CSV table of N, CA, C and O in Angstrom, one decimal:
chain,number,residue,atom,x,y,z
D,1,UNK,N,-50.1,246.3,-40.1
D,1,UNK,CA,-50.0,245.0,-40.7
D,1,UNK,C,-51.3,244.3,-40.7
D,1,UNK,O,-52.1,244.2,-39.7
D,2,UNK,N,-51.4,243.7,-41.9
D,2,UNK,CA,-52.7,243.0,-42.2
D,2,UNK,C,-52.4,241.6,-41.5
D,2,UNK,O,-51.3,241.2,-41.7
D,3,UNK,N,-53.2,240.7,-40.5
D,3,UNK,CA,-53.1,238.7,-40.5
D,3,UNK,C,-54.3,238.8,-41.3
D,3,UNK,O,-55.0,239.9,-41.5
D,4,UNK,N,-54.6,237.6,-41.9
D,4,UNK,CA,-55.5,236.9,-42.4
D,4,UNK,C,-55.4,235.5,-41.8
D,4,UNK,O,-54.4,234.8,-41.5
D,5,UNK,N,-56.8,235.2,-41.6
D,5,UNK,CA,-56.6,233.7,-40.8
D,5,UNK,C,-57.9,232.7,-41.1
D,5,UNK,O,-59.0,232.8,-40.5
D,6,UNK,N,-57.5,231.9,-42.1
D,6,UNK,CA,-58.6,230.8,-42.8
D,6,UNK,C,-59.1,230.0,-41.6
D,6,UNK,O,-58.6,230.1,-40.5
D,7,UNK,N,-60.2,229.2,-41.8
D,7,UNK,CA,-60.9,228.4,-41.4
D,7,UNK,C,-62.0,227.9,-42.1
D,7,UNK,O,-62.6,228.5,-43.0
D,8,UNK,N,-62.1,226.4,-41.6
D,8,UNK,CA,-63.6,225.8,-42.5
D,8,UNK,C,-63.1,224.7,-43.5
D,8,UNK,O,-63.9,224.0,-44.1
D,9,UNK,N,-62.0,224.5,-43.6
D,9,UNK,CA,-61.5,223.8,-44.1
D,9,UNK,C,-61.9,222.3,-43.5
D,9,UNK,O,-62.2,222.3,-42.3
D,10,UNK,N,-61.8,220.6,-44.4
D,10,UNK,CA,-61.4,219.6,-44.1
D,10,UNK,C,-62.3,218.7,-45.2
D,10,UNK,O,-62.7,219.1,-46.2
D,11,UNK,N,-62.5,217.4,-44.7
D,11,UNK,CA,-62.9,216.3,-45.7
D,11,UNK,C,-63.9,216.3,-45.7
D,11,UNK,O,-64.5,216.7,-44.7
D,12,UNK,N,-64.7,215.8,-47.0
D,12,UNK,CA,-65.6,216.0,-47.6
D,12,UNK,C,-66.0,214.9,-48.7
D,12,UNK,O,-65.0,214.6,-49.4
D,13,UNK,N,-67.0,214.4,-49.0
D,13,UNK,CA,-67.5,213.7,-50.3
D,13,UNK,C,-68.0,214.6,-51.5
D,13,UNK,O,-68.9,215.4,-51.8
D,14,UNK,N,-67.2,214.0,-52.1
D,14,UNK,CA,-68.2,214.7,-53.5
D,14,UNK,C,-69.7,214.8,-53.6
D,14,UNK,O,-70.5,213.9,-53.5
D,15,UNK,N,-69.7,216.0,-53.9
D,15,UNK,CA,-70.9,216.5,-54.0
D,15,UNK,C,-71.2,217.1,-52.8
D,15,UNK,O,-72.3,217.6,-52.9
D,16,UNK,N,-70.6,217.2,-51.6
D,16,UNK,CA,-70.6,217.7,-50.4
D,16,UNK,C,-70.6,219.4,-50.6
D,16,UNK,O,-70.2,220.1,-51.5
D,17,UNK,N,-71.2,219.7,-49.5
D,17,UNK,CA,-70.3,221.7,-49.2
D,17,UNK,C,-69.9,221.8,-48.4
D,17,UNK,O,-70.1,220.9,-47.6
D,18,UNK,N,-68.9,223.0,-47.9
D,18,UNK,CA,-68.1,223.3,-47.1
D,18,UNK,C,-68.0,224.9,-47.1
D,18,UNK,O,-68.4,225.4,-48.2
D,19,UNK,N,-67.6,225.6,-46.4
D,19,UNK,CA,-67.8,227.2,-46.1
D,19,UNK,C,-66.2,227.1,-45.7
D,19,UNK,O,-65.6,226.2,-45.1
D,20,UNK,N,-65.6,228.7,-46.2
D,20,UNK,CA,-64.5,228.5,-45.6
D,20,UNK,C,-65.0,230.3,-45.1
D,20,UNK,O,-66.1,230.9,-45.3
D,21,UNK,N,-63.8,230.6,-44.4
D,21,UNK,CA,-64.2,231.8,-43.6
D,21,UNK,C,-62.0,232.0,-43.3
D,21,UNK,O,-61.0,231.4,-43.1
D,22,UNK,N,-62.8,233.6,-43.8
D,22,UNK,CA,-60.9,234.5,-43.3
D,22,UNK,C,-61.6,235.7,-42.9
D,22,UNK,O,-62.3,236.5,-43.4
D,23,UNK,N,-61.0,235.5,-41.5
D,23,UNK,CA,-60.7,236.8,-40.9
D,23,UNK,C,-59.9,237.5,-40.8
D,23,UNK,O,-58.8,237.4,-40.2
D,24,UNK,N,-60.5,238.5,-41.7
D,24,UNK,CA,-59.1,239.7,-41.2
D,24,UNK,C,-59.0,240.4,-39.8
D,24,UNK,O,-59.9,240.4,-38.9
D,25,UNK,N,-57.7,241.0,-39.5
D,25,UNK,CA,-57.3,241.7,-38.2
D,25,UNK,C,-56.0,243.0,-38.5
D,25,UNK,O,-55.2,243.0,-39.5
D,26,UNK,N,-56.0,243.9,-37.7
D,26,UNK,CA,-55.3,244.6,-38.2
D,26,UNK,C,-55.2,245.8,-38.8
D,26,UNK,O,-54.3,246.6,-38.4
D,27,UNK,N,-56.1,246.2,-40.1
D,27,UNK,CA,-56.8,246.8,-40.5
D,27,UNK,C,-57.9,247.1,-40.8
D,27,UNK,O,-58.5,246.0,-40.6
D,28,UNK,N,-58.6,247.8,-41.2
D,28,UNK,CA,-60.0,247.9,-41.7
D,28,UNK,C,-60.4,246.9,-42.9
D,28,UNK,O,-59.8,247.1,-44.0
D,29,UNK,N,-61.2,246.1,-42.7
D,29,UNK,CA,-61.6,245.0,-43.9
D,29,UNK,C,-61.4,246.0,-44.8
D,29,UNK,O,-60.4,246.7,-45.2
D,30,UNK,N,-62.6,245.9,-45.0
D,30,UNK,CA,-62.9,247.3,-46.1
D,30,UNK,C,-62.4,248.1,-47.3
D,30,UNK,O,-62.9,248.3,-48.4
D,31,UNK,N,-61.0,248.3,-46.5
D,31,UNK,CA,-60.1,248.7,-47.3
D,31,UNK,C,-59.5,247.9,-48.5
D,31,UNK,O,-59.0,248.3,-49.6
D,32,UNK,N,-59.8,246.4,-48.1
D,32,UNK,CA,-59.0,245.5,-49.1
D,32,UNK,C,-60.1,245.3,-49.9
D,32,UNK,O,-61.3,245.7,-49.7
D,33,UNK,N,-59.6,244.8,-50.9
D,33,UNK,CA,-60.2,243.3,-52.3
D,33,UNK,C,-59.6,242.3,-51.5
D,33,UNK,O,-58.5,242.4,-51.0
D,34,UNK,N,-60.8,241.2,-51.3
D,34,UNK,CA,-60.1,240.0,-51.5
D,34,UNK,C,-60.2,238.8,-52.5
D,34,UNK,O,-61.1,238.7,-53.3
D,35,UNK,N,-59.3,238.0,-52.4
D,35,UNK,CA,-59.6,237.1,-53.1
D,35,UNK,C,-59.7,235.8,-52.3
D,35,UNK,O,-59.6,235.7,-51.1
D,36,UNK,N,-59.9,234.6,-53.2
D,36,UNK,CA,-59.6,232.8,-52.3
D,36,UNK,C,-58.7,232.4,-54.1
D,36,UNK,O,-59.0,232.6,-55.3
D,37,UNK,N,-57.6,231.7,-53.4
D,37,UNK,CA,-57.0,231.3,-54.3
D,37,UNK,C,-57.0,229.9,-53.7
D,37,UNK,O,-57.5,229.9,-52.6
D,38,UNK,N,-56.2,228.2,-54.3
D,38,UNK,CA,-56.0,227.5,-54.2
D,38,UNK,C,-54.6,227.1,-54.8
D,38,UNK,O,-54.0,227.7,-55.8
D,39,UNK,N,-53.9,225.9,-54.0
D,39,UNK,CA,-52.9,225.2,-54.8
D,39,UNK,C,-53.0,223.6,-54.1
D,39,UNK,O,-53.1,223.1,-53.0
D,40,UNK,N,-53.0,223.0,-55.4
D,40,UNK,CA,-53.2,221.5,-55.2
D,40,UNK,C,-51.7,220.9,-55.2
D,40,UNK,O,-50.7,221.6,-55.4
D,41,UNK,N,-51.9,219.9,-55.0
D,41,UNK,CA,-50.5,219.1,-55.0
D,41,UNK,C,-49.6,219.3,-55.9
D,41,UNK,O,-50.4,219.3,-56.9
D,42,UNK,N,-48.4,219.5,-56.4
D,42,UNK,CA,-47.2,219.4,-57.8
D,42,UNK,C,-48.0,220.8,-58.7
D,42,UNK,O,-47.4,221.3,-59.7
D,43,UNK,N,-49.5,221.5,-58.3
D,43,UNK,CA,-49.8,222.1,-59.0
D,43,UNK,C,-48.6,223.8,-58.5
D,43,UNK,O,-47.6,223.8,-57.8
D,44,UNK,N,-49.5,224.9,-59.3
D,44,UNK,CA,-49.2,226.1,-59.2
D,44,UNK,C,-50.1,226.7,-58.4
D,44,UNK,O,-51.1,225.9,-58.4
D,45,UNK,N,-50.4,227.8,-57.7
D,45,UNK,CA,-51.4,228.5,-57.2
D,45,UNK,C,-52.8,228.9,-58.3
D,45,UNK,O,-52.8,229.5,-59.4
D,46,UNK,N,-53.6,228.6,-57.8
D,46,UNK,CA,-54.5,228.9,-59.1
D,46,UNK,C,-56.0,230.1,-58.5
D,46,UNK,O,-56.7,230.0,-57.5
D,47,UNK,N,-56.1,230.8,-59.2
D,47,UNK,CA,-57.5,232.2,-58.4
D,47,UNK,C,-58.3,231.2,-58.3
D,47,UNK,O,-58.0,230.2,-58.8
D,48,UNK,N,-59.7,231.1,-57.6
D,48,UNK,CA,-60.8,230.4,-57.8
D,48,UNK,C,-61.7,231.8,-57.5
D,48,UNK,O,-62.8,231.8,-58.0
D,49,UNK,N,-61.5,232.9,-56.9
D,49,UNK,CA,-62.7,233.9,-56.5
D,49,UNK,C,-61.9,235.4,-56.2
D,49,UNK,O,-60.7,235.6,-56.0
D,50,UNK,N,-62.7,236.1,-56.2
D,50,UNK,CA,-62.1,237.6,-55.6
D,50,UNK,C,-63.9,238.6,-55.4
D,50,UNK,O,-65.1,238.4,-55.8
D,51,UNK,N,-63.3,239.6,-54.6
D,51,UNK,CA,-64.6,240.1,-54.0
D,51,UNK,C,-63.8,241.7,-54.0
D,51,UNK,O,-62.7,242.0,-53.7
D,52,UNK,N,-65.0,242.6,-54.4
D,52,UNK,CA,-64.7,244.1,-54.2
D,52,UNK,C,-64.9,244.6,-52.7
D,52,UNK,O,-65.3,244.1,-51.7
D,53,UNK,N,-64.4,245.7,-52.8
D,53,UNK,CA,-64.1,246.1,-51.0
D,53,UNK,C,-65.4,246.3,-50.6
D,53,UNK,O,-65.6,246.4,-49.4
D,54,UNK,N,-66.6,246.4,-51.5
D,54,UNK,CA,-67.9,246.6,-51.2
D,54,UNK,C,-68.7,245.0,-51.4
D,54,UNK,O,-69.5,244.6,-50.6
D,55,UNK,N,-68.5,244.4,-52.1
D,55,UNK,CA,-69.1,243.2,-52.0
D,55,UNK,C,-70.0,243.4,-53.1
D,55,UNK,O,-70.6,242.4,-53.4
D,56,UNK,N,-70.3,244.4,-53.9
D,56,UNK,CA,-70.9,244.7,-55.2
D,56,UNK,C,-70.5,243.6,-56.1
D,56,UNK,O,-71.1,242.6,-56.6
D,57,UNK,N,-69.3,244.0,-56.3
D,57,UNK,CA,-68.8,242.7,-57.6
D,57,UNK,C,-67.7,241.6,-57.3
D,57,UNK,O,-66.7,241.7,-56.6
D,58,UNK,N,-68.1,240.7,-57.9
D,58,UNK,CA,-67.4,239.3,-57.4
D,58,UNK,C,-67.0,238.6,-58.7
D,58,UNK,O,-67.7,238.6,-59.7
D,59,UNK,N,-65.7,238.0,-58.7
D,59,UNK,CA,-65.2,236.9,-60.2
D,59,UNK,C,-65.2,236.0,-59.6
D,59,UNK,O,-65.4,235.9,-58.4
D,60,UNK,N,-64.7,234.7,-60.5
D,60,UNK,CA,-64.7,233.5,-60.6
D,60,UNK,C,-63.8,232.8,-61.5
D,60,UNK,O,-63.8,233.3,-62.6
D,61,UNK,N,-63.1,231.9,-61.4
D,61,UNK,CA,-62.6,231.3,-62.6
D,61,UNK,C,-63.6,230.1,-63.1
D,61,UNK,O,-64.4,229.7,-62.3
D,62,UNK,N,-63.6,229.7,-63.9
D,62,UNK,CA,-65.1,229.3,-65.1
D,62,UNK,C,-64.7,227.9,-64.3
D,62,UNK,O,-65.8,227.4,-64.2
D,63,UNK,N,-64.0,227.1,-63.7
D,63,UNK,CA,-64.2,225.9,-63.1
D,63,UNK,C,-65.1,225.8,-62.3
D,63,UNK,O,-65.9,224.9,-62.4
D,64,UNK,N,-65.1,226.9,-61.1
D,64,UNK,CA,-65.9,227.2,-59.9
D,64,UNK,C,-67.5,227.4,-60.3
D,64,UNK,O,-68.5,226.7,-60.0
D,65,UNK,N,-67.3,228.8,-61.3
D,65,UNK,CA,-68.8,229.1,-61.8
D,65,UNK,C,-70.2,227.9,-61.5
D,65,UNK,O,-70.5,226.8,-61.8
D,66,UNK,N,-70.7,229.0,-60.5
D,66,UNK,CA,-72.4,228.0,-60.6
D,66,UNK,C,-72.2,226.7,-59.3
D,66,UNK,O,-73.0,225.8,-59.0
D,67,UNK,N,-70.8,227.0,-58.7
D,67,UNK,CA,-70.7,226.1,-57.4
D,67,UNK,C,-70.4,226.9,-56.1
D,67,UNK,O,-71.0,226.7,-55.0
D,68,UNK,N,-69.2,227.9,-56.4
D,68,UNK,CA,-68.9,228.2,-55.3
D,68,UNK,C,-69.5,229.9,-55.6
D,68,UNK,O,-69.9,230.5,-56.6
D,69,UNK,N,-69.2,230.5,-54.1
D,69,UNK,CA,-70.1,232.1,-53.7
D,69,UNK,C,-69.3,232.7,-52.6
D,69,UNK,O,-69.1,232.2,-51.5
D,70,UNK,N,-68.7,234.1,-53.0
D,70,UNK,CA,-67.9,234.4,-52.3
D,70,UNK,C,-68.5,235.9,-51.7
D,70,UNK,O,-69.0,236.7,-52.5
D,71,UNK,N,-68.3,235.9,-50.5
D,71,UNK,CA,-69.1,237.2,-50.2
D,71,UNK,C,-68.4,237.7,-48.8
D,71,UNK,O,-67.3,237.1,-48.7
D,72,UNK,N,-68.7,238.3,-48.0
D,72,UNK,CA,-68.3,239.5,-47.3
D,72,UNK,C,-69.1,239.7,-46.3
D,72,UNK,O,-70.3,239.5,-46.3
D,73,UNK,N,-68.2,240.2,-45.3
D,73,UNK,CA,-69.2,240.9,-43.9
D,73,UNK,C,-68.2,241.6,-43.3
D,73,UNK,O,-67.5,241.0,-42.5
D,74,UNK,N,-68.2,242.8,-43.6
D,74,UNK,CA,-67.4,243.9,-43.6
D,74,UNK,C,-67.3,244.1,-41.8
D,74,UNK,O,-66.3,244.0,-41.2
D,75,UNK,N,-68.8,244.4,-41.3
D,75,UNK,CA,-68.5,244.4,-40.0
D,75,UNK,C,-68.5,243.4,-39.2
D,75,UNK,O,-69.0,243.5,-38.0
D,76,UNK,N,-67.9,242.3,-39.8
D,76,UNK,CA,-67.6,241.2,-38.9
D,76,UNK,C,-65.8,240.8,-39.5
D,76,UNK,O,-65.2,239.8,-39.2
D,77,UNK,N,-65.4,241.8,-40.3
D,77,UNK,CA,-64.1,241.6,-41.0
D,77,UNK,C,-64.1,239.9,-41.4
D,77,UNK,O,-63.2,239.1,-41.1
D,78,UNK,N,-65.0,239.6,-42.1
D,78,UNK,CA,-64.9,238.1,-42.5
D,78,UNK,C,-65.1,237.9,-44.0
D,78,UNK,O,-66.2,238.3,-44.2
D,79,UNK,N,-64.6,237.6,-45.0
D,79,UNK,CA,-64.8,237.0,-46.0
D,79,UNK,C,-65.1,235.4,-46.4
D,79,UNK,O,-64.2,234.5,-46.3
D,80,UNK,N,-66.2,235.2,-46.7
D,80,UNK,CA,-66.3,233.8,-47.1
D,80,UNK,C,-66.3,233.5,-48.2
D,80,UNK,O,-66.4,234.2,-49.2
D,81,UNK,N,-66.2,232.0,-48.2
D,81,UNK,CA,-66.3,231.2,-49.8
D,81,UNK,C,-66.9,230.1,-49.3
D,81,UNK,O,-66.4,229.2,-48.7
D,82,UNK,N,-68.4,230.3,-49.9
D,82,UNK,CA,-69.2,229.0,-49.7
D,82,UNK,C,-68.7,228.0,-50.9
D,82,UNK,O,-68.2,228.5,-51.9
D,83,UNK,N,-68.8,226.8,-51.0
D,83,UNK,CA,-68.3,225.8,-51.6
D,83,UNK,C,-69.4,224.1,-51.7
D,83,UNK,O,-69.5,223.3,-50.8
D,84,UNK,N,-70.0,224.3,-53.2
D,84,UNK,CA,-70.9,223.5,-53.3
D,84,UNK,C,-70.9,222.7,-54.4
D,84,UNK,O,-70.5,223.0,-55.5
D,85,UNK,N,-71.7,221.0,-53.7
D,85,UNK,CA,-71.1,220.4,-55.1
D,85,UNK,C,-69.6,219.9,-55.4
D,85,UNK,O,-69.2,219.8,-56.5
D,86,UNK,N,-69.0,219.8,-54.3
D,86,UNK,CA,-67.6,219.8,-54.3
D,86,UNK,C,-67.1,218.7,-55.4
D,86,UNK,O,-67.8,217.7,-55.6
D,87,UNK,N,-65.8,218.8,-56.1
D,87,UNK,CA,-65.8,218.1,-56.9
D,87,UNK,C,-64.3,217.2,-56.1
D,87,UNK,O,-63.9,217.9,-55.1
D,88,UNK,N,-63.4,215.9,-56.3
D,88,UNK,CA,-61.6,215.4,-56.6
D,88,UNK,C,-60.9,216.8,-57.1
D,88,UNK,O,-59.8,217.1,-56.6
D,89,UNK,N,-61.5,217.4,-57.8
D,89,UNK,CA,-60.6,218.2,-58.9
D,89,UNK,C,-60.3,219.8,-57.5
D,89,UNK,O,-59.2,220.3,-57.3
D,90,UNK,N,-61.8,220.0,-56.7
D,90,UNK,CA,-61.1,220.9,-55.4
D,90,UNK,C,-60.2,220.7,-54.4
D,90,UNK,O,-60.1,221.5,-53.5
D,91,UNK,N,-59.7,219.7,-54.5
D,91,UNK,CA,-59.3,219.4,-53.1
D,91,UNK,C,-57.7,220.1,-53.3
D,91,UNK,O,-57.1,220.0,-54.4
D,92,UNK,N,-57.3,220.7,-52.5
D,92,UNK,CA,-56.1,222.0,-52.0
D,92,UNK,C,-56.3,222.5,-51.1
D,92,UNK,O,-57.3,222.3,-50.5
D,93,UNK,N,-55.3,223.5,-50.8
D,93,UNK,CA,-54.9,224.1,-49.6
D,93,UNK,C,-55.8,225.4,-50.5
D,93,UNK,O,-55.6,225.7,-51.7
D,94,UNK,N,-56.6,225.9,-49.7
D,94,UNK,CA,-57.3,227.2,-50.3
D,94,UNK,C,-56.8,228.7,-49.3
D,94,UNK,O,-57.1,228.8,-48.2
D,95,UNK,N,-56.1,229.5,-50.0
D,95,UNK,CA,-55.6,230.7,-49.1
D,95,UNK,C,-56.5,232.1,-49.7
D,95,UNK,O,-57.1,232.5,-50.7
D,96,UNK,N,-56.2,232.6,-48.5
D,96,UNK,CA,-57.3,233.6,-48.3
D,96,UNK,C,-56.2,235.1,-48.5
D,96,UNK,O,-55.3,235.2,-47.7
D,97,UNK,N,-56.5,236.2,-49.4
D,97,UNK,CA,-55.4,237.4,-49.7
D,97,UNK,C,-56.6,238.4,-49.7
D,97,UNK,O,-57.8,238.4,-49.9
D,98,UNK,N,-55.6,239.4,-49.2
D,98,UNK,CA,-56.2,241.0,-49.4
D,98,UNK,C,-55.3,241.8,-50.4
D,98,UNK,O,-54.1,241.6,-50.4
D,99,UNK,N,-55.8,242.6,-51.1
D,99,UNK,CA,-55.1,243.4,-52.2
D,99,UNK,C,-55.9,244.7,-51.7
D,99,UNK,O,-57.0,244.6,-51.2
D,100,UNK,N,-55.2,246.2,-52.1
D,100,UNK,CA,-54.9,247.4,-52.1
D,100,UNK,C,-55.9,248.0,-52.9
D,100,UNK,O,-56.8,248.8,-52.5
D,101,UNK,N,-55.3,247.4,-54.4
D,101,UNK,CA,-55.5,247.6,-55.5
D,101,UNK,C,-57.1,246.9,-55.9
D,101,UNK,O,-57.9,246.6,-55.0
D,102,UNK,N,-57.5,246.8,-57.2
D,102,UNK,CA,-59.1,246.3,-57.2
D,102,UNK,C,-58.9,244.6,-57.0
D,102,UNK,O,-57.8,244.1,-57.0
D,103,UNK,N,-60.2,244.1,-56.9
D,103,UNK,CA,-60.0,242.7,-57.1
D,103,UNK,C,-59.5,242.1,-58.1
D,103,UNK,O,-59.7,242.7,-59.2
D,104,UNK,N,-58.8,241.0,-58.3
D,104,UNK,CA,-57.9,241.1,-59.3
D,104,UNK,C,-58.1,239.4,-59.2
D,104,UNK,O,-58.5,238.9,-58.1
D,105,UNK,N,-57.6,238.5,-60.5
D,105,UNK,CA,-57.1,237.1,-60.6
D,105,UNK,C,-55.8,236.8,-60.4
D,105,UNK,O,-55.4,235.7,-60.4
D,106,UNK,N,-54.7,238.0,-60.1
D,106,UNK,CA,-53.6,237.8,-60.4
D,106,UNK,C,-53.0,237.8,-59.2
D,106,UNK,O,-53.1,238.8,-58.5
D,107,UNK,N,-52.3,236.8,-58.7
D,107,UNK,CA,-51.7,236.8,-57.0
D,107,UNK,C,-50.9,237.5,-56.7
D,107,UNK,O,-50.5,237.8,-55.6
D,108,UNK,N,-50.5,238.4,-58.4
D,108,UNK,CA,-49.1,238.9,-58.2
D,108,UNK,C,-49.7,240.3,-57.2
D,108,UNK,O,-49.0,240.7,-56.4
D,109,UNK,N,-50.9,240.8,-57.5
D,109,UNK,CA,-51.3,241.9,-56.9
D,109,UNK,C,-51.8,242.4,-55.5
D,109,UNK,O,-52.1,243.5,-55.1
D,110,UNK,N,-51.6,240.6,-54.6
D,110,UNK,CA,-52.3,240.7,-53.5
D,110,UNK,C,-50.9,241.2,-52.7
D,110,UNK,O,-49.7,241.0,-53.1
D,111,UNK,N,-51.2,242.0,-51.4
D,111,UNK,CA,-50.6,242.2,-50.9
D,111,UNK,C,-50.0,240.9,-49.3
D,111,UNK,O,-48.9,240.5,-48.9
D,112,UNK,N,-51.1,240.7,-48.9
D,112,UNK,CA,-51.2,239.9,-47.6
D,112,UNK,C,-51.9,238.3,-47.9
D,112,UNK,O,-52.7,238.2,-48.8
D,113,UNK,N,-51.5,237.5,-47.3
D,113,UNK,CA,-51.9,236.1,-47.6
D,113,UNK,C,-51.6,235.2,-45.9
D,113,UNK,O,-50.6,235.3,-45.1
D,114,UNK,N,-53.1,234.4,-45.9
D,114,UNK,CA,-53.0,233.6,-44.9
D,114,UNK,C,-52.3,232.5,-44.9
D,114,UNK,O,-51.5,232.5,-45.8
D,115,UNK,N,-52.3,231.4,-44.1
D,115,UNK,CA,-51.7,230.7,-43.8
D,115,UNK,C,-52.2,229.3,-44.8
D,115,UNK,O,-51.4,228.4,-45.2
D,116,UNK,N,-53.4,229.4,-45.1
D,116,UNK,CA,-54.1,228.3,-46.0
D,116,UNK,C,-54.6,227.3,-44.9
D,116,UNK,O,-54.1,227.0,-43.8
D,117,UNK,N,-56.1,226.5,-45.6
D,117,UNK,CA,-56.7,225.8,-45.0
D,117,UNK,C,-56.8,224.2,-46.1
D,117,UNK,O,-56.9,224.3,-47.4
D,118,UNK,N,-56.8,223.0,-45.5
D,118,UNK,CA,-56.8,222.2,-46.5
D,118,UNK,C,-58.2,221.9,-46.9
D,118,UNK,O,-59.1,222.0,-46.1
D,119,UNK,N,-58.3,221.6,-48.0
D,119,UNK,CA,-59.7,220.9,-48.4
D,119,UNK,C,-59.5,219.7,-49.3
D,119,UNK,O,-59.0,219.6,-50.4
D,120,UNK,N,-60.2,218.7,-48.4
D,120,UNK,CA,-59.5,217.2,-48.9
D,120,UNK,C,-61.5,216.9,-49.7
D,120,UNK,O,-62.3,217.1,-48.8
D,121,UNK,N,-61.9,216.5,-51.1
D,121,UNK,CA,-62.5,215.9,-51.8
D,121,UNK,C,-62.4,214.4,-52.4
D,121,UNK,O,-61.9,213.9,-53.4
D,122,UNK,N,-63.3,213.7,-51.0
D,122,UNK,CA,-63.0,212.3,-51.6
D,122,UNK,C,-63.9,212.0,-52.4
D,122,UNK,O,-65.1,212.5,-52.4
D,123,UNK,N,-63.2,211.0,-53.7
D,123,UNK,CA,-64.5,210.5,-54.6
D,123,UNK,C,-64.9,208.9,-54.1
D,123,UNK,O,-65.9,208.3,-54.7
């Protein structure tokens, strides 16, 4: 069994950064894709990032583009998502997933999911 367990989360001003960090446990990082997804208040879950099991290739949904950077340390089983420039429009609970399968935008594909970390953007 996969945990995943967010951190790095909390308040912030616009235009601020913040780093979030999931550790995995359990299994071999490695093995997974991950992604960082968010869900804001009354919203739905929405992707913001995903990373290949090698850290070669990385997406984005075009909101994030050119702010946030999601990357990998395989032998430290950590996935991060640096976060810059923060905007009102980031502020959610940002959760941290591993998938099987390739990196994907689609939640339907992740297998394991953390517990979520908040990220409050005041303007």
């Amino acid at each position: 069994q996969v945990q995943l367990v967010e951190s790095g989360g909390g308040l912030v001003q616009a235009g601020g950064s913040l780093r979030l960090s999931c550790t995995v446990s359990g299994r071999t990082s490695s093995n997974y894709a991950m992604g960082w997804f968010r869900q804001a208040p009354g919203k739905e879950r929405e992707f913001a990032a995903a990373i290949s099991r090698t850290g070669s290739r990385t997406k984005y949904v075009d909101s994030v583009k050119g702010r946030f950077t999601i990357s990998r340390d395989n032998a430290k089983s950590t996935v991060y998502l640096q976060m810059n420039s923060l905007k009102s429009d980031d502020t959610a609970v940002y959760y941290c997933a591993a998938t099987t399968k390739s990196s994907s935008s689609d939640y339907r594909l992740y297998d394991y999911w953390g517990q979520g970390t908040q990220v409050t953007v005041s303007s």
